[in-house]
Tab-separated table of C-alpha atoms and ligand atoms in Angstrom:
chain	number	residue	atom	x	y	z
A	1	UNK	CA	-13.745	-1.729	25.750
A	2	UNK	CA	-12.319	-2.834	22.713
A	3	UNK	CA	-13.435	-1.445	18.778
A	4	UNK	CA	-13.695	-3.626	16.326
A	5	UNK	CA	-11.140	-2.613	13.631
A	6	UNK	CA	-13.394	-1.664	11.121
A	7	UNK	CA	-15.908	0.116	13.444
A	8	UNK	CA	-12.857	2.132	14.843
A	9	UNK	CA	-12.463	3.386	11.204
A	10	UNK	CA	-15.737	3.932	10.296
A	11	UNK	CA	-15.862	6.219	13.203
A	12	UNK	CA	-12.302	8.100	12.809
A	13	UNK	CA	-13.517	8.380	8.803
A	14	UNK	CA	-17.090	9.158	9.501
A	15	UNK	CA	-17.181	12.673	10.896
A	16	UNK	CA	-14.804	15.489	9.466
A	17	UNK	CA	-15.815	18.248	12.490
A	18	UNK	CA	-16.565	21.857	11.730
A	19	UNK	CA	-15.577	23.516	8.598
A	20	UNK	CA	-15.377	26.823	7.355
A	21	UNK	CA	-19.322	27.712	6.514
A	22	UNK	CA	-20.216	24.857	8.787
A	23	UNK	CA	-19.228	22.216	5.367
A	24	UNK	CA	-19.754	18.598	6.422
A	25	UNK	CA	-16.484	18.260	3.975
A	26	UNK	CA	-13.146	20.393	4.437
A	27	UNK	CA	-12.514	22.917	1.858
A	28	UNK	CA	-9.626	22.171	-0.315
A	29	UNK	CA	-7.030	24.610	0.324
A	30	UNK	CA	-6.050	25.394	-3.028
A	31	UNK	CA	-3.093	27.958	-2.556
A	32	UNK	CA	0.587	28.083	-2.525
A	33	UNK	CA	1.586	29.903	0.516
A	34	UNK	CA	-0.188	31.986	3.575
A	35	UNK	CA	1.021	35.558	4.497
A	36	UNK	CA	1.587	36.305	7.893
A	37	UNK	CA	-0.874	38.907	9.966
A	38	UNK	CA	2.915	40.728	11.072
A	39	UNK	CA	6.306	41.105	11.052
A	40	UNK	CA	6.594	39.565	14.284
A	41	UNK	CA	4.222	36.750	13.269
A	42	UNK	CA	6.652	35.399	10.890
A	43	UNK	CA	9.283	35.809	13.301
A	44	UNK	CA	8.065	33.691	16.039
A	45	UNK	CA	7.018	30.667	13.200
A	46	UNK	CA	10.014	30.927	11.370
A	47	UNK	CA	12.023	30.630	15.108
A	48	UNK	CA	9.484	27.287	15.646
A	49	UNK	CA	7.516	28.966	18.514
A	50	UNK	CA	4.446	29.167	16.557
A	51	UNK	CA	2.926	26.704	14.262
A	52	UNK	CA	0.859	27.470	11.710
A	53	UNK	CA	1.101	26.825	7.176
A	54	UNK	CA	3.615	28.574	5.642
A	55	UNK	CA	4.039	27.546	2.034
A	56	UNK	CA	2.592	24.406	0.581
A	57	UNK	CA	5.434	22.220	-0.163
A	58	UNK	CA	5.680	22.415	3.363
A	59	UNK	CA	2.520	22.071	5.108
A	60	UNK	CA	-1.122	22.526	4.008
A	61	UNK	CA	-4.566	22.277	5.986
A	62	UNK	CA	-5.857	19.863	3.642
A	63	UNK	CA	-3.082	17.503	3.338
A	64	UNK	CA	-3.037	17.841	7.765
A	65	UNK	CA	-6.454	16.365	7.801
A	66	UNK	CA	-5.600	13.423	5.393
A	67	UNK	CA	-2.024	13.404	7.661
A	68	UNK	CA	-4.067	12.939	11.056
A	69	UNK	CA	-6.992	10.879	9.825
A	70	UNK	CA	-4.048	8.214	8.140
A	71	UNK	CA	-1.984	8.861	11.982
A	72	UNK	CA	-5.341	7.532	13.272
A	73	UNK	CA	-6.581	4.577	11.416
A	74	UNK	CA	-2.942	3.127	11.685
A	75	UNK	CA	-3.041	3.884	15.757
A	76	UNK	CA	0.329	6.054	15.173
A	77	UNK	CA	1.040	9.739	16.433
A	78	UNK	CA	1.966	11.053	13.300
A	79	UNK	CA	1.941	10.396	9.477
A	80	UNK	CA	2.954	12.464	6.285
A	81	UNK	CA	1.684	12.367	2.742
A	82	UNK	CA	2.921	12.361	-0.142
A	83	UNK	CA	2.664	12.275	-4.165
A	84	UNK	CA	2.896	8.847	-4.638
A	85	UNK	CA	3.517	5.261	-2.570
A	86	UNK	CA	7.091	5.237	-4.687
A	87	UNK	CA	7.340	8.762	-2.897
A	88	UNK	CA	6.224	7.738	0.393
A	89	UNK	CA	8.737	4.011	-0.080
A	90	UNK	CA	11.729	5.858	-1.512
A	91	UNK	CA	11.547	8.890	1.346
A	92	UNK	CA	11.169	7.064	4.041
A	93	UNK	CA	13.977	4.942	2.999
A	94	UNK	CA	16.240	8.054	2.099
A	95	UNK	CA	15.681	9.383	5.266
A	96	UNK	CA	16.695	6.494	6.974
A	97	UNK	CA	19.367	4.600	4.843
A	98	UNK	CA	22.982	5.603	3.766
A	99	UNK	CA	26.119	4.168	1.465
A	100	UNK	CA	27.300	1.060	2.799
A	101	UNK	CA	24.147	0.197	4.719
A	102	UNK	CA	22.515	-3.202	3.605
A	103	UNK	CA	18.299	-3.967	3.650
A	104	UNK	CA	16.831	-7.095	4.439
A	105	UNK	CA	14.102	-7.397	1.954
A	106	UNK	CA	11.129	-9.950	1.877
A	107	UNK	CA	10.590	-11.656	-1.296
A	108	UNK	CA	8.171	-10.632	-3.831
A	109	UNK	CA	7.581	-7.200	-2.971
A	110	UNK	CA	5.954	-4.351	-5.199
A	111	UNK	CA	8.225	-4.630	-8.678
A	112	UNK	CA	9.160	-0.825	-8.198
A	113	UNK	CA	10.345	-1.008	-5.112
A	114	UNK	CA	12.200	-3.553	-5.816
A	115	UNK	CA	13.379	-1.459	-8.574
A	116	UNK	CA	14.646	0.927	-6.397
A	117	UNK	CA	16.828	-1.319	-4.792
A	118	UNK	CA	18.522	-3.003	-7.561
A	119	UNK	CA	18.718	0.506	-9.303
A	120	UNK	CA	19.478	3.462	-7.777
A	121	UNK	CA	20.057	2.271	-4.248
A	122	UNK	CA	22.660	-0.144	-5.443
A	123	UNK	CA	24.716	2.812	-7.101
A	124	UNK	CA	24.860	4.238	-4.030
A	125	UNK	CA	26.407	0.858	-2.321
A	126	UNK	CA	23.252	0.073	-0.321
A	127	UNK	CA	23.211	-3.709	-0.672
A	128	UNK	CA	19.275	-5.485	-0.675
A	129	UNK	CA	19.169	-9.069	0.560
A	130	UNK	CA	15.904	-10.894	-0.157
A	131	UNK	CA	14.395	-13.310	2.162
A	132	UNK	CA	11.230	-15.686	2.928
A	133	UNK	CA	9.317	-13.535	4.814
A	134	UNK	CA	7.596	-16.579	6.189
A	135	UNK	CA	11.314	-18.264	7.351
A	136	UNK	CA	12.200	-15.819	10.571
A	137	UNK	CA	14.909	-18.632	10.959
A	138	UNK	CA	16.360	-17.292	7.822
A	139	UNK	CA	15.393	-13.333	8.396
A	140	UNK	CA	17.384	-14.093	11.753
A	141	UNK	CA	20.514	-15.143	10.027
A	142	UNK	CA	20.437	-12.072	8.098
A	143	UNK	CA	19.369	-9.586	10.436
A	144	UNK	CA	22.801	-8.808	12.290
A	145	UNK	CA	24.859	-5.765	10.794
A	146	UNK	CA	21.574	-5.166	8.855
A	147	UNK	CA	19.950	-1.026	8.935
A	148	UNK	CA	16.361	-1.895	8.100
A	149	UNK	CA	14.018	-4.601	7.333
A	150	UNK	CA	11.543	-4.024	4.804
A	151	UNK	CA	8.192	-6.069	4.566
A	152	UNK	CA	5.217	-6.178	2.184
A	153	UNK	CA	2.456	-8.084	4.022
A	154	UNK	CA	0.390	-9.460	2.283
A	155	UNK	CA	2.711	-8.860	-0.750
A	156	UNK	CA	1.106	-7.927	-4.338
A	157	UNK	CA	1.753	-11.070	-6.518
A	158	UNK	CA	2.166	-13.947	-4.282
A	159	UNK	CA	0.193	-12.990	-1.892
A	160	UNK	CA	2.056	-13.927	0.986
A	161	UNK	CA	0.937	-12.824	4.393
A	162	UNK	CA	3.397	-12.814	6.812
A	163	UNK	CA	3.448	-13.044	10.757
A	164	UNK	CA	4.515	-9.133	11.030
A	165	UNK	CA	4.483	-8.843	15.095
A	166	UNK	CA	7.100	-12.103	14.782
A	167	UNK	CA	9.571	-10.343	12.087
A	168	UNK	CA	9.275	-6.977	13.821
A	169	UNK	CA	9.858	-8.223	17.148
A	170	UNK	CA	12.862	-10.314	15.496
A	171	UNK	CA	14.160	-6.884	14.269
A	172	UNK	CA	13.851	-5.063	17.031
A	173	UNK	CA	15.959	-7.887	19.185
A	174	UNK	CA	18.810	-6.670	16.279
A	175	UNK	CA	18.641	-3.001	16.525
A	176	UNK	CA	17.394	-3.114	13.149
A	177	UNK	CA	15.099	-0.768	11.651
A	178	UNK	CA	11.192	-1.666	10.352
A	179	UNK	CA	8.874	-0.536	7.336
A	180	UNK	CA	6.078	-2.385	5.658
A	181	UNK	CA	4.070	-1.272	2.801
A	182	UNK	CA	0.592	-2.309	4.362
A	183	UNK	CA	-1.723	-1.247	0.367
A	184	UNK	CA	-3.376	-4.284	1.043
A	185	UNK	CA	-4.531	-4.940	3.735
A	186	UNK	CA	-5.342	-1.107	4.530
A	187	UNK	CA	-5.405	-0.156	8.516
A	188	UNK	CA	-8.927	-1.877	8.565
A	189	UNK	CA	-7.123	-5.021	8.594
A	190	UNK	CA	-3.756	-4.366	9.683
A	191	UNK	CA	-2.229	-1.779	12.131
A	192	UNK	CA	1.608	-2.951	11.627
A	193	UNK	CA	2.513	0.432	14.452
A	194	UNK	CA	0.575	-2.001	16.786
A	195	UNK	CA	2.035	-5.436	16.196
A	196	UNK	CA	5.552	-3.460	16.965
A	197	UNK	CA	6.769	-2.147	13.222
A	198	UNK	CA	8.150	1.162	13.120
A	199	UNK	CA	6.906	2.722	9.889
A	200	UNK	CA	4.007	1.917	8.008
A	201	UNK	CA	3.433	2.787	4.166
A	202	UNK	CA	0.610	2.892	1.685
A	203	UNK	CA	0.181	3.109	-2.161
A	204	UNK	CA	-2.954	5.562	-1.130
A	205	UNK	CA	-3.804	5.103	-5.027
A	206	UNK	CA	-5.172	1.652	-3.974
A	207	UNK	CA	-7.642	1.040	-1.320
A	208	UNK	CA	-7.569	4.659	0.724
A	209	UNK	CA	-8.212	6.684	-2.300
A	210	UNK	CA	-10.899	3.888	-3.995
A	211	UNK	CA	-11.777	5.321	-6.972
A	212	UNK	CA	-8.815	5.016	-9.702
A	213	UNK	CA	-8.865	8.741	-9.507
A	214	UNK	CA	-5.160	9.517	-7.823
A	215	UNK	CA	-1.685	8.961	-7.376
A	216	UNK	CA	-0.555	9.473	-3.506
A	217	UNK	CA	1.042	7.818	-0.337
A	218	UNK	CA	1.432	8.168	2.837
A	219	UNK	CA	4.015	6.757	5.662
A	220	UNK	CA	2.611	6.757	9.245
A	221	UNK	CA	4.813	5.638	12.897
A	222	UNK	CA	6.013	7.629	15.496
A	223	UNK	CA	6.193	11.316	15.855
A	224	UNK	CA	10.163	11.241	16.038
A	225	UNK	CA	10.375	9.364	13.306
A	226	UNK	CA	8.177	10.865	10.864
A	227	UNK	CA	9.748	14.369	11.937
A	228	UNK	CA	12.472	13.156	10.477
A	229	UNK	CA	11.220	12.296	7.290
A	230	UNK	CA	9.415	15.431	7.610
A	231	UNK	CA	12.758	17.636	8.008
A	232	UNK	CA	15.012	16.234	5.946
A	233	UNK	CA	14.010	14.375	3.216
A	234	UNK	CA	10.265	16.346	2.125
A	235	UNK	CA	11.428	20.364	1.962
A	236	UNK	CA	14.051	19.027	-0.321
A	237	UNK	CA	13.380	16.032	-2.394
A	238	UNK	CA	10.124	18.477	-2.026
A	239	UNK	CA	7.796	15.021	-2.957
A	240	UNK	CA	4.866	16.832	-1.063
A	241	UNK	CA	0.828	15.721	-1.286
A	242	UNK	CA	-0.754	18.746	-2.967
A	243	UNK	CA	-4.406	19.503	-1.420
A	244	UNK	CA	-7.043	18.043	-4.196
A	245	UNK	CA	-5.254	14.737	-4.075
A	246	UNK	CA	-5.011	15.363	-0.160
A	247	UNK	CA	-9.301	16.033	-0.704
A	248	UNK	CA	-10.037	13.449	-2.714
A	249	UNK	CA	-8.403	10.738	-0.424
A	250	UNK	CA	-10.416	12.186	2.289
A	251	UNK	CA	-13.799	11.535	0.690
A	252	UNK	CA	-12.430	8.165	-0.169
A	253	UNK	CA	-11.402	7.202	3.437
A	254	UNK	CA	-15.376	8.034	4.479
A	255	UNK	CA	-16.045	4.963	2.932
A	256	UNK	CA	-12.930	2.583	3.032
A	257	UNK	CA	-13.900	0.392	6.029
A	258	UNK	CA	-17.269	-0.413	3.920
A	259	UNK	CA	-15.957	-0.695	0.307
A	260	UNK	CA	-12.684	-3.043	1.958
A	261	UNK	CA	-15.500	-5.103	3.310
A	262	UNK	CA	-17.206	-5.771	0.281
A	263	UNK	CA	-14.449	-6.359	-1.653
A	264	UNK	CA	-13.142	-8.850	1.201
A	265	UNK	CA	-16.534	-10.877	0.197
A	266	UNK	CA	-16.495	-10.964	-3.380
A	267	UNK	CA	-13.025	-11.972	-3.562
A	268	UNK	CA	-13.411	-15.014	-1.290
A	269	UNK	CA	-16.161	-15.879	-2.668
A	270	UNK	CA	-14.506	-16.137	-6.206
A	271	UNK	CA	-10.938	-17.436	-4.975
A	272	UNK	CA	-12.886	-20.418	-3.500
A	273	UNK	CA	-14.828	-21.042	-7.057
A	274	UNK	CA	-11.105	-21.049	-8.770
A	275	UNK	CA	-9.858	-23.533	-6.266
A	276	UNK	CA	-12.451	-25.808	-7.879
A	277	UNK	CA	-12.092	-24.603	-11.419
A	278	UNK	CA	-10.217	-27.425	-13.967
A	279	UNK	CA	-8.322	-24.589	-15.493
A	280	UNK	CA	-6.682	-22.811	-12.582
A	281	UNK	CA	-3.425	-25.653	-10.666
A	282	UNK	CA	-3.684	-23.003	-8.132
A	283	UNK	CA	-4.582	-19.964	-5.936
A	284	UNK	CA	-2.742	-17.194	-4.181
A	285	UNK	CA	-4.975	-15.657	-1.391
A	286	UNK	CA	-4.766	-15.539	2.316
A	287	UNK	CA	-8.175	-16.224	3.051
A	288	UNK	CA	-8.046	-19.960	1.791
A	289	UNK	CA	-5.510	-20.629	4.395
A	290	UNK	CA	-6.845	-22.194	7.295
A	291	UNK	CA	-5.744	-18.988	9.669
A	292	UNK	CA	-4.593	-15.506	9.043
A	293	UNK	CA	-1.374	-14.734	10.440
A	294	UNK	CA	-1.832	-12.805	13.500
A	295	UNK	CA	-3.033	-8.581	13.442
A	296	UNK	CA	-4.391	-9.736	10.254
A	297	UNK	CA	-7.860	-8.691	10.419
A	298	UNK	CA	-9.180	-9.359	7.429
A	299	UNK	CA	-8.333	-10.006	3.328
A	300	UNK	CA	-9.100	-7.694	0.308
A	301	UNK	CA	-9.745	-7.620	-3.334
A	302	UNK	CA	-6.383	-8.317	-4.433
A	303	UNK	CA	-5.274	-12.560	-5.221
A	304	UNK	CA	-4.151	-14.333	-8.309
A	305	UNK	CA	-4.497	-17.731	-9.530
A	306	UNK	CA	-2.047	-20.046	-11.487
A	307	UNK	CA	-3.385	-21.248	-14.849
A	308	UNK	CA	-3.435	-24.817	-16.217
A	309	UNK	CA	-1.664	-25.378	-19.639
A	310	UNK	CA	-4.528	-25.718	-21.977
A	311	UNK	CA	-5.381	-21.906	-20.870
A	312	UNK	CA	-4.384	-19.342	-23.830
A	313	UNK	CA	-3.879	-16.440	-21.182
A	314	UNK	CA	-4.160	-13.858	-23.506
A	315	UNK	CA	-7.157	-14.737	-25.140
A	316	UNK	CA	-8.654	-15.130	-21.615
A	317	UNK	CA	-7.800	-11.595	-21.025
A	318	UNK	CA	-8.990	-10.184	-23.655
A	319	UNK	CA	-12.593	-12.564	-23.183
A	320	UNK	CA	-13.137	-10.775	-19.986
A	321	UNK	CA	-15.762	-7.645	-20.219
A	322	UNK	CA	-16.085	-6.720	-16.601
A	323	UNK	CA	-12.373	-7.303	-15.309
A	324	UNK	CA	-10.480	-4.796	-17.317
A	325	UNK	CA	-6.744	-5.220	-18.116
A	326	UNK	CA	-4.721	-3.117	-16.199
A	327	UNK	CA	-2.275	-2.594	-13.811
A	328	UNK	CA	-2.921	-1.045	-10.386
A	329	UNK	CA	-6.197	-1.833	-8.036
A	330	UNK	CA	-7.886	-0.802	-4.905
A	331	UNK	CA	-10.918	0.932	-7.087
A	332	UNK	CA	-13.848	0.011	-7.544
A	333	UNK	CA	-13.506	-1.635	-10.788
A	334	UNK	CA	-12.304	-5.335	-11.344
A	335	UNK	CA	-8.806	-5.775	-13.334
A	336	UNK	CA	-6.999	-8.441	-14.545
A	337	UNK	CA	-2.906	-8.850	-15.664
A	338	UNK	CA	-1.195	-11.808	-16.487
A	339	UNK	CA	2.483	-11.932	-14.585
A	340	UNK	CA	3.809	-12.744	-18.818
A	341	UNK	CA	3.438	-8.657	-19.170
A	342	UNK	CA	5.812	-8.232	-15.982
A	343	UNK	CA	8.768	-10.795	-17.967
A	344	UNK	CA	8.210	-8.534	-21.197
A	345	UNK	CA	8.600	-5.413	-19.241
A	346	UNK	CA	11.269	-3.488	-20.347
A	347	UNK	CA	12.119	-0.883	-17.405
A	348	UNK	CA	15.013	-2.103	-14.919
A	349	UNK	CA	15.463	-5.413	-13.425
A	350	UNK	CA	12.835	-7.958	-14.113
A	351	UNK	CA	10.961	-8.720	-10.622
A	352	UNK	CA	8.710	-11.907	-11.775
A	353	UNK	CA	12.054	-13.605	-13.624
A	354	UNK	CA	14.116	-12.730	-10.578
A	355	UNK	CA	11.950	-13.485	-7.624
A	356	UNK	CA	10.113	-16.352	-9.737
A	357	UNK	CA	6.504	-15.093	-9.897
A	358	UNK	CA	4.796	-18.746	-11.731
A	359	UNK	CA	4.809	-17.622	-15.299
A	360	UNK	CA	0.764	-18.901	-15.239
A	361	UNK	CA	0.021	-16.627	-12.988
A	362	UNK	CA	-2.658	-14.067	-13.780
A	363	UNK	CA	-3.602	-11.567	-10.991
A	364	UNK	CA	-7.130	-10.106	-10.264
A	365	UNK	CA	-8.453	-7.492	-8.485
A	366	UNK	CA	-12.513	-7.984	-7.507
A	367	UNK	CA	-14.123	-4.755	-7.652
A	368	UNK	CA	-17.414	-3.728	-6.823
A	369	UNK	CA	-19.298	-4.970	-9.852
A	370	UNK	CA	-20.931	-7.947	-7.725
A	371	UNK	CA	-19.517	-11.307	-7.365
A	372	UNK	CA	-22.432	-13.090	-9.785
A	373	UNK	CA	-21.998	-10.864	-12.302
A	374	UNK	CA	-18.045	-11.087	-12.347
A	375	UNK	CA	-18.254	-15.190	-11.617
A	376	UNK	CA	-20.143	-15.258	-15.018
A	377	UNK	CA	-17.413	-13.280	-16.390
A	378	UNK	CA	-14.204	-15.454	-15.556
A	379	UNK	CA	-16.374	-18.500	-16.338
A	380	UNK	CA	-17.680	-17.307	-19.833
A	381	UNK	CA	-13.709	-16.091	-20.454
A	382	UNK	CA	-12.244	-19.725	-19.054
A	383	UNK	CA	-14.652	-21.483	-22.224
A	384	UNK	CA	-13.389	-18.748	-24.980
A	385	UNK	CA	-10.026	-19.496	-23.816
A	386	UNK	CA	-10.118	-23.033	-23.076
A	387	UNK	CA	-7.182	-24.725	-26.068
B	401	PLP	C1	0.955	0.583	-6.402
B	401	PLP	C2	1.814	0.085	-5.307
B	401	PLP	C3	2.886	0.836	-4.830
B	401	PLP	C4	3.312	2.132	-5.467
B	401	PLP	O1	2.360	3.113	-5.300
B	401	PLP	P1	2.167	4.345	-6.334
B	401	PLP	O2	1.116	5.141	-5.670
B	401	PLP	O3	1.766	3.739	-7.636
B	401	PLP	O4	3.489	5.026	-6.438
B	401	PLP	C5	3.573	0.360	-3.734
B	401	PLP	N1	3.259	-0.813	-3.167
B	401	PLP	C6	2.266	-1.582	-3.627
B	401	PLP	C7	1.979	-2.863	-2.952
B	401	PLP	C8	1.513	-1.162	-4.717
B	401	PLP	O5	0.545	-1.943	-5.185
């Protein structure tokens, strides 16, 4: 029998087992390190024959459960937290990469990341090639001589959703390597370990955590791999989840597969009113396309829209009440940011001039508010701003 997706999640999300006291939520383990019973205790886990929390940089109960319940949803045998998705991106890339190595990059991925090519991975001469990720003729031509292909699908400007099982299949053929940061779609809609990529990431400050309330990530794939990461880049970079961010990302996964849902609605509901605004020349979100690309499930909150000249973009901004301006999304509240801020930005290389995110562009993310209610919103904003 096959599970839906969504219902798989529900169910992996829905019950926590026993806790201590019989809690229908797991305590958060709020300590530093755990003593040993004996002498010969230690012995036997610090020789590997035992396994059981030492010290929390390490390993923690709390941040296991998060580990296993992420390994699930994303159908892989193992998956590690940690303080951040630029954590999670950067060590799973450190663990993997080395000088003289070169990346095969899609276009338009998350600014920092791309950040973190052009910056420090540079200086170490690790060269970043950028690609259409919706060309594999061109990802081909690339991929020989190449350590790891890195994909964002669907990517957090543009929008683009790529056919993943194609490009990972394509990499695989070339002994090359496989990551994609899969924020947006969240393992509801995509399992990338299942359409053949080797390790998936998340900003877990987006959809998985769901209420604006923490910073984490996560990277999930198979056991060997994520041992690795485990071993040799987490005791000593020492980027480690700590539990209450491990906790609260728990009681946000009980609800994602519901909350992704209605944010999947709302969205579509006002990316198809833009298409037919006057103001907006056009919109970025998968769900207008006739198809989704395959092991795409379903879409989220997250699109943006291209505005027509005789929009003042900053004024509409600032006419918006429920959309907030702000960066980030994945909570319940709606935001809005205009791609101008990104080409005024002064930290490292400039991602929108570079990789030519439409200078109209303003991204949204739909929250929760209701989809009347926030239609009202942009349309009220659209006539303040109208020049
Ligand atoms: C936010 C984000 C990240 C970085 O995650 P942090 O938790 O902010 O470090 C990575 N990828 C995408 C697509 C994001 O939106």
């Amino acid at each position: 029998m096959t599970i839906d997706p969504a219902e798989r999640a529900r169910l992996i999300v829905a019950h926590d087992g026993a806790h201590a006291f019989d809690a229908v939520v797991p305590p958060i383990v709020q300590t530093s390190l755990f003593t040993f019973p004996s002498m010969a205790d230690m012995v036997e886990t610090y020789a590997g024959r035992k396994s059981r929390p030492v010290y929390s940089r390490v390993g923690n109960p709390t941040v296991s459960a998060f580990e296993e319940k992420m390994a699930a949803l994303e159908q892989t045998d193992d998956a590690i937290g940690f303080p951040s998705g630029m954590a999670a991106i950067s060590g799973a890339i450190l663990a993997f990469i080395k000088p003289g190595d070169r990346i095969v990059c899609v276009r338009h991925v998350y600014p920092d990341a791309y950040r973190l090519f052009e910056g420090l991975l540079k200086g170490w001469d690790v060269s970043t090639v950028y690609v259409d990720g919706g060309d594999p003729d061109a990802i081909a031509a690339v991929l020989p001589g190449a350590k790891l292909l890195y994909l964002e699908s669907p990517n957090s400007w543009m929008m683009e959703a790529h056919d993943v099982g194609t490009l990972a299949a394509l990499a695989r053929r070339h002994g090359v390597m496989t990551m994609i940061d899969n924020s947006w779609a969240t393992p509801v809609f995509q399992q990338p370990a299942t359409l053949g990529v080797d390790l998936v990431i998340h900003s877990a400050s987006k959809y998985i955590g769901g209420h604006s309330d923490v910073v984490a990530g996560v990277v999930a794939g198979r056991h060997e791999l994520v041992d690795h990461i485990r071993r040799t880049i987490c005791p000593y970079i020492g980027a480690k989840l700590a539990p209450f961010e491990a906790w609260l990302l728990l009681r946000g996964l009980r609800t994602l597969p519901e909350r992704v849902r209605a944010h999947e609605a709302s969205a579509l509901t006002l990316a198809r009113h833009l298409v037919a605004h006057p103001l907006v020349t056009a919109v970025h979100h998968p769900g207008l396309a006739n198809r989704l690309p395959p092991g795409l499930l379903g879409t989220t909150g997250l699109f943006s829209f291209e505005a027509h000249e005789s929009l003042d973009i900053p004024v509409f901004c600032d006419a918006l009440k429920l959309f907030k301006i702000g960066v980030s999304w994945g909570g319940h509240e709606s935001l809005v940011v205009p791609a101008l801020v990104t080409r005024v930005q002064a930290a490292g290389p400039n991602s929108a001039v570079d990789f030519g995110v439409p200078e109209r562009m303003v991204r949204l993310h739909v929250g929760l508010e209701g989809t009347n209610a926030l239609w009202s919103d942009l349309t009220a904003a659209f006539e303040t701003a109208k020049r």
